[in-house]
mmCIF file of C-alpha atoms and ligand atoms in Angstrom:
data_model
loop_
_atom_site.group_PDB
_atom_site.id
_atom_site.type_symbol
_atom_site.label_atom_id
_atom_site.label_comp_id
_atom_site.label_asym_id
_atom_site.label_seq_id
_atom_site.Cartn_x
_atom_site.Cartn_y
_atom_site.Cartn_z
ATOM 1 C CA MET A 9 -22.713 1.426 18.362
ATOM 2 C CA ILE A 10 -20.777 2.338 15.267
ATOM 3 C CA ASP A 11 -22.084 3.051 11.764
ATOM 4 C CA LYS A 12 -21.729 0.235 9.196
ATOM 5 C CA LYS A 13 -19.988 2.521 6.682
ATOM 6 C CA ILE A 14 -17.353 3.432 9.266
ATOM 7 C CA VAL A 15 -16.844 -0.227 10.199
ATOM 8 C CA GLU A 16 -16.225 -1.025 6.531
ATOM 9 C CA ALA A 17 -13.849 1.904 6.057
ATOM 10 C CA LEU A 18 -11.848 1.068 9.194
ATOM 11 C CA ASN A 19 -11.563 -2.539 8.021
ATOM 12 C CA VAL A 20 -10.132 -1.249 4.726
ATOM 13 C CA GLN A 21 -7.656 0.828 6.734
ATOM 14 C CA ILE A 22 -6.544 -2.265 8.708
ATOM 15 C CA ASN A 23 -5.721 -3.764 5.316
ATOM 16 C CA GLU A 24 -3.821 -0.613 4.266
ATOM 17 C CA GLU A 25 -1.732 -0.705 7.443
ATOM 18 C CA ALA A 26 -1.061 -4.441 7.031
ATOM 19 C CA ALA A 27 -0.107 -3.819 3.389
ATOM 20 C CA SER A 28 2.281 -1.084 4.594
ATOM 21 C CA ALA A 29 3.864 -3.590 6.987
ATOM 22 C CA TYR A 30 4.206 -6.101 4.161
ATOM 23 C CA LEU A 31 5.740 -3.484 1.835
ATOM 24 C CA TYR A 32 8.318 -2.418 4.409
ATOM 25 C CA LEU A 33 9.190 -6.022 5.224
ATOM 26 C CA ALA A 34 9.841 -6.577 1.501
ATOM 27 C CA MET A 35 12.092 -3.495 1.519
ATOM 28 C CA SER A 36 13.883 -4.838 4.601
ATOM 29 C CA ALA A 37 14.536 -8.121 2.798
ATOM 30 C CA ASP A 38 15.812 -6.274 -0.281
ATOM 31 C CA PHE A 39 18.197 -4.147 1.800
ATOM 32 C CA LYS A 40 19.360 -7.259 3.654
ATOM 33 C CA SER A 41 20.165 -8.979 0.353
ATOM 34 C CA ARG A 42 22.452 -6.003 -0.491
ATOM 35 C CA ASN A 43 24.208 -6.125 2.914
ATOM 36 C CA LEU A 44 22.685 -2.791 3.904
ATOM 37 C CA ASP A 45 21.938 -4.086 7.388
ATOM 38 C CA GLY A 46 21.157 -0.693 8.928
ATOM 39 C CA PHE A 47 18.501 0.081 6.305
ATOM 40 C CA ALA A 48 17.180 -3.481 6.647
ATOM 41 C CA SER A 49 16.850 -3.095 10.418
ATOM 42 C CA TRP A 50 15.151 0.322 10.043
ATOM 43 C CA MET A 51 12.582 -1.200 7.680
ATOM 44 C CA LYS A 52 11.968 -4.125 10.009
ATOM 45 C CA ILE A 53 11.164 -1.663 12.801
ATOM 46 C CA GLN A 54 8.919 0.259 10.421
ATOM 47 C CA THR A 55 7.101 -3.005 9.745
ATOM 48 C CA GLN A 56 6.513 -3.430 13.480
ATOM 49 C CA GLU A 57 5.166 0.125 13.669
ATOM 50 C CA GLU A 58 2.699 -0.583 10.876
ATOM 51 C CA VAL A 59 1.484 -3.687 12.719
ATOM 52 C CA VAL A 60 0.885 -1.450 15.755
ATOM 53 C CA HIS A 61 -1.162 0.890 13.535
ATOM 54 C CA ALA A 62 -3.280 -2.010 12.258
ATOM 55 C CA MET A 63 -3.769 -3.315 15.790
ATOM 56 C CA LYS A 64 -4.885 0.080 17.060
ATOM 57 C CA ILE A 65 -7.746 0.019 14.559
ATOM 58 C CA TYR A 66 -8.450 -3.646 15.368
ATOM 59 C CA ASP A 67 -8.786 -2.810 19.080
ATOM 60 C CA PHE A 68 -10.858 0.304 18.393
ATOM 61 C CA LEU A 69 -13.323 -1.594 16.207
ATOM 62 C CA ASN A 70 -13.690 -4.304 18.854
ATOM 63 C CA SER A 71 -14.273 -1.716 21.568
ATOM 64 C CA ARG A 72 -17.075 -0.148 19.477
ATOM 65 C CA ASP A 73 -18.766 -3.455 18.661
ATOM 66 C CA GLY A 74 -17.676 -3.250 15.049
ATOM 67 C CA LYS A 75 -16.712 -6.556 13.485
ATOM 68 C CA VAL A 76 -13.171 -6.896 12.229
ATOM 69 C CA MET A 77 -13.101 -8.568 8.808
ATOM 70 C CA LEU A 78 -9.606 -9.131 7.482
ATOM 71 C CA GLN A 79 -9.030 -8.853 3.759
ATOM 72 C CA ALA A 80 -6.458 -10.354 1.382
ATOM 73 C CA LEU A 81 -3.026 -8.799 0.931
ATOM 74 C CA ASN A 82 -1.307 -8.517 -2.453
ATOM 75 C CA ALA A 83 2.337 -9.500 -2.822
ATOM 76 C CA PRO A 84 4.468 -6.353 -2.558
ATOM 77 C CA GLN A 85 7.216 -5.315 -4.971
ATOM 78 C CA ASP A 86 10.387 -7.197 -3.984
ATOM 79 C CA THR A 87 13.273 -5.228 -5.517
ATOM 80 C CA TRP A 88 14.253 -1.563 -5.644
ATOM 81 C CA SER A 89 17.105 -0.242 -7.768
ATOM 82 C CA SER A 90 18.661 1.837 -4.949
ATOM 83 C CA PRO A 91 18.001 3.059 -1.393
ATOM 84 C CA LEU A 92 16.921 6.376 -2.932
ATOM 85 C CA GLU A 93 14.333 4.669 -5.123
ATOM 86 C CA ALA A 94 13.056 2.710 -2.116
ATOM 87 C CA PHE A 95 12.735 5.802 0.089
ATOM 88 C CA LYS A 96 11.061 7.808 -2.644
ATOM 89 C CA ALA A 97 8.530 4.961 -2.777
ATOM 90 C CA VAL A 98 8.136 5.119 1.034
ATOM 91 C CA TYR A 99 7.485 8.865 0.878
ATOM 92 C CA LYS A 100 4.901 8.418 -1.878
ATOM 93 C CA HIS A 101 3.262 5.562 0.006
ATOM 94 C CA GLU A 102 3.010 7.575 3.220
ATOM 95 C CA GLN A 103 1.424 10.467 1.324
ATOM 96 C CA TYR A 104 -1.127 7.970 0.014
ATOM 97 C CA ILE A 105 -1.795 6.712 3.563
ATOM 98 C CA THR A 106 -2.244 10.304 4.754
ATOM 99 C CA GLY A 107 -4.925 10.669 2.080
ATOM 100 C CA CYS A 108 -6.663 7.515 3.359
ATOM 101 C CA ILE A 109 -6.659 8.865 6.923
ATOM 102 C CA ASN A 110 -8.008 12.229 5.775
ATOM 103 C CA LYS A 111 -10.890 10.498 3.971
ATOM 104 C CA LEU A 112 -11.650 8.507 7.130
ATOM 105 C CA VAL A 113 -11.727 11.701 9.196
ATOM 106 C CA LYS A 114 -14.148 13.241 6.715
ATOM 107 C CA LEU A 115 -16.390 10.174 6.852
ATOM 108 C CA ALA A 116 -16.396 10.210 10.672
ATOM 109 C CA ARG A 117 -17.284 13.917 10.606
ATOM 110 C CA ASP A 118 -20.068 13.409 8.067
ATOM 111 C CA GLN A 119 -21.524 10.659 10.267
ATOM 112 C CA ASN A 120 -21.190 12.790 13.431
ATOM 113 C CA ASP A 121 -19.058 10.016 14.904
ATOM 114 C CA ASN A 122 -17.009 12.020 17.411
ATOM 115 C CA ALA A 123 -15.362 8.962 18.960
ATOM 116 C CA THR A 124 -13.960 7.803 15.617
ATOM 117 C CA GLU A 125 -12.883 11.306 14.669
ATOM 118 C CA LEU A 126 -11.054 11.667 17.988
ATOM 119 C CA PHE A 127 -9.479 8.224 17.584
ATOM 120 C CA LEU A 128 -8.232 9.147 14.109
ATOM 121 C CA GLY A 129 -6.514 12.251 15.478
ATOM 122 C CA TRP A 130 -3.615 10.019 16.575
ATOM 123 C CA PHE A 131 -3.190 8.847 12.970
ATOM 124 C CA VAL A 132 -3.320 12.402 11.618
ATOM 125 C CA THR A 133 -0.383 13.343 13.869
ATOM 126 C CA GLU A 134 1.443 10.096 13.128
ATOM 127 C CA GLN A 135 1.215 10.720 9.379
ATOM 128 C CA VAL A 136 2.945 14.088 9.748
ATOM 129 C CA GLU A 137 5.846 12.228 11.371
ATOM 130 C CA GLU A 138 5.786 9.390 8.811
ATOM 131 C CA GLU A 139 6.008 11.805 5.883
ATOM 132 C CA GLU A 140 8.676 13.947 7.533
ATOM 133 C CA THR A 141 10.860 10.904 8.298
ATOM 134 C CA ALA A 142 10.632 9.524 4.756
ATOM 135 C CA SER A 143 11.268 12.930 3.193
ATOM 136 C CA THR A 144 14.347 13.476 5.421
ATOM 137 C CA VAL A 145 15.885 10.152 4.354
ATOM 138 C CA VAL A 146 15.172 10.976 0.686
ATOM 139 C CA LYS A 147 16.996 14.322 1.095
ATOM 140 C CA LYS A 148 19.980 12.663 2.782
ATOM 141 C CA LEU A 149 20.216 10.040 0.029
ATOM 142 C CA GLU A 150 20.074 12.791 -2.599
ATOM 143 C CA LEU A 151 22.974 14.548 -0.861
ATOM 144 C CA ILE A 152 24.976 11.326 -0.701
ATOM 145 C CA LYS A 153 24.488 10.590 -4.427
ATOM 146 C CA ASP A 154 27.071 7.951 -5.407
ATOM 147 C CA SER A 155 29.295 8.241 -2.347
ATOM 148 C CA SER A 156 29.790 4.778 -0.869
ATOM 149 C CA THR A 157 31.258 6.367 2.281
ATOM 150 C CA GLY A 158 28.119 8.457 2.675
ATOM 151 C CA LEU A 159 25.920 5.410 2.183
ATOM 152 C CA PHE A 160 27.976 3.434 4.695
ATOM 153 C CA MET A 161 27.564 6.229 7.275
ATOM 154 C CA LEU A 162 23.834 6.581 6.672
ATOM 155 C CA ASP A 163 23.415 2.807 6.912
ATOM 156 C CA ALA A 164 25.043 2.928 10.367
ATOM 157 C CA GLU A 165 22.728 5.802 11.381
ATOM 158 C CA MET A 166 19.647 3.929 10.172
ATOM 159 C CA GLY A 167 20.754 0.857 12.125
ATOM 160 C CA ALA A 168 20.667 2.789 15.393
ATOM 161 C CA ARG A 169 16.864 3.001 15.316
ATOM 162 C CA VAL A 170 15.123 0.998 18.043
ATOM 163 C CA PHE A 171 11.539 -0.165 18.229
ATOM 164 C CA THR A 172 9.664 1.195 21.218
ATOM 165 C CA PRO A 173 6.665 -1.021 21.891
ATOM 166 C CA PRO A 174 3.508 0.817 22.924
ATOM 167 C CA VAL A 175 3.188 1.020 26.698
ATOM 168 C CA ASP A 176 -0.515 0.268 26.902
ATOM 169 C CA GLY A 177 -1.102 -1.238 23.462
ATOM 170 C CA ASN A 178 -2.829 1.975 22.649
ATOM 171 C CA GLU A 179 -0.236 4.138 20.963
HETATM 172 FE FE1 OFO B 218 0.677 3.436 9.212
HETATM 173 O O1 OFO B 218 1.790 4.819 8.782
HETATM 174 FE FE2 OFO B 218 2.955 4.246 7.498
HETATM 175 O O2 OFO B 218 1.832 3.501 6.332
#
């Protein structure tokens, strides 16, 4: 059995992960409209990753007899002035998500819910990677500045990313 407060908080986090997916899909569409196909593809894969994050919480709640209650999503921003502006927004967003995960860990600890705390450990590690990835792309874009050759090369690099579906639906 899982505490009601934790069920509510995990449902909010499903919404945060779904909102992340929606945000990155909007960024993918914006990149696509500028013919930055590599960036667009990278963002589409990021969207898929966020869906995996939401589904992990969905499955966890179900396994603990906590009811999943989906909430409304707001329309995301649809245009960014440059790849740098978009990736700065990604970095800021991921820092916000890290804060959400940290609050969830604290709640699980306060409720002595070891199973939820252990479950959230995966997200704690994942957020380190999410922030590092976004920050790296920001730094590369800052180096590139106004070089169209640099942007072309980075777009090709971004396009090489592949989505690796979770093996057991659990990571
Ligand atoms: Fe779910 O990690 Fe990004 O938001």
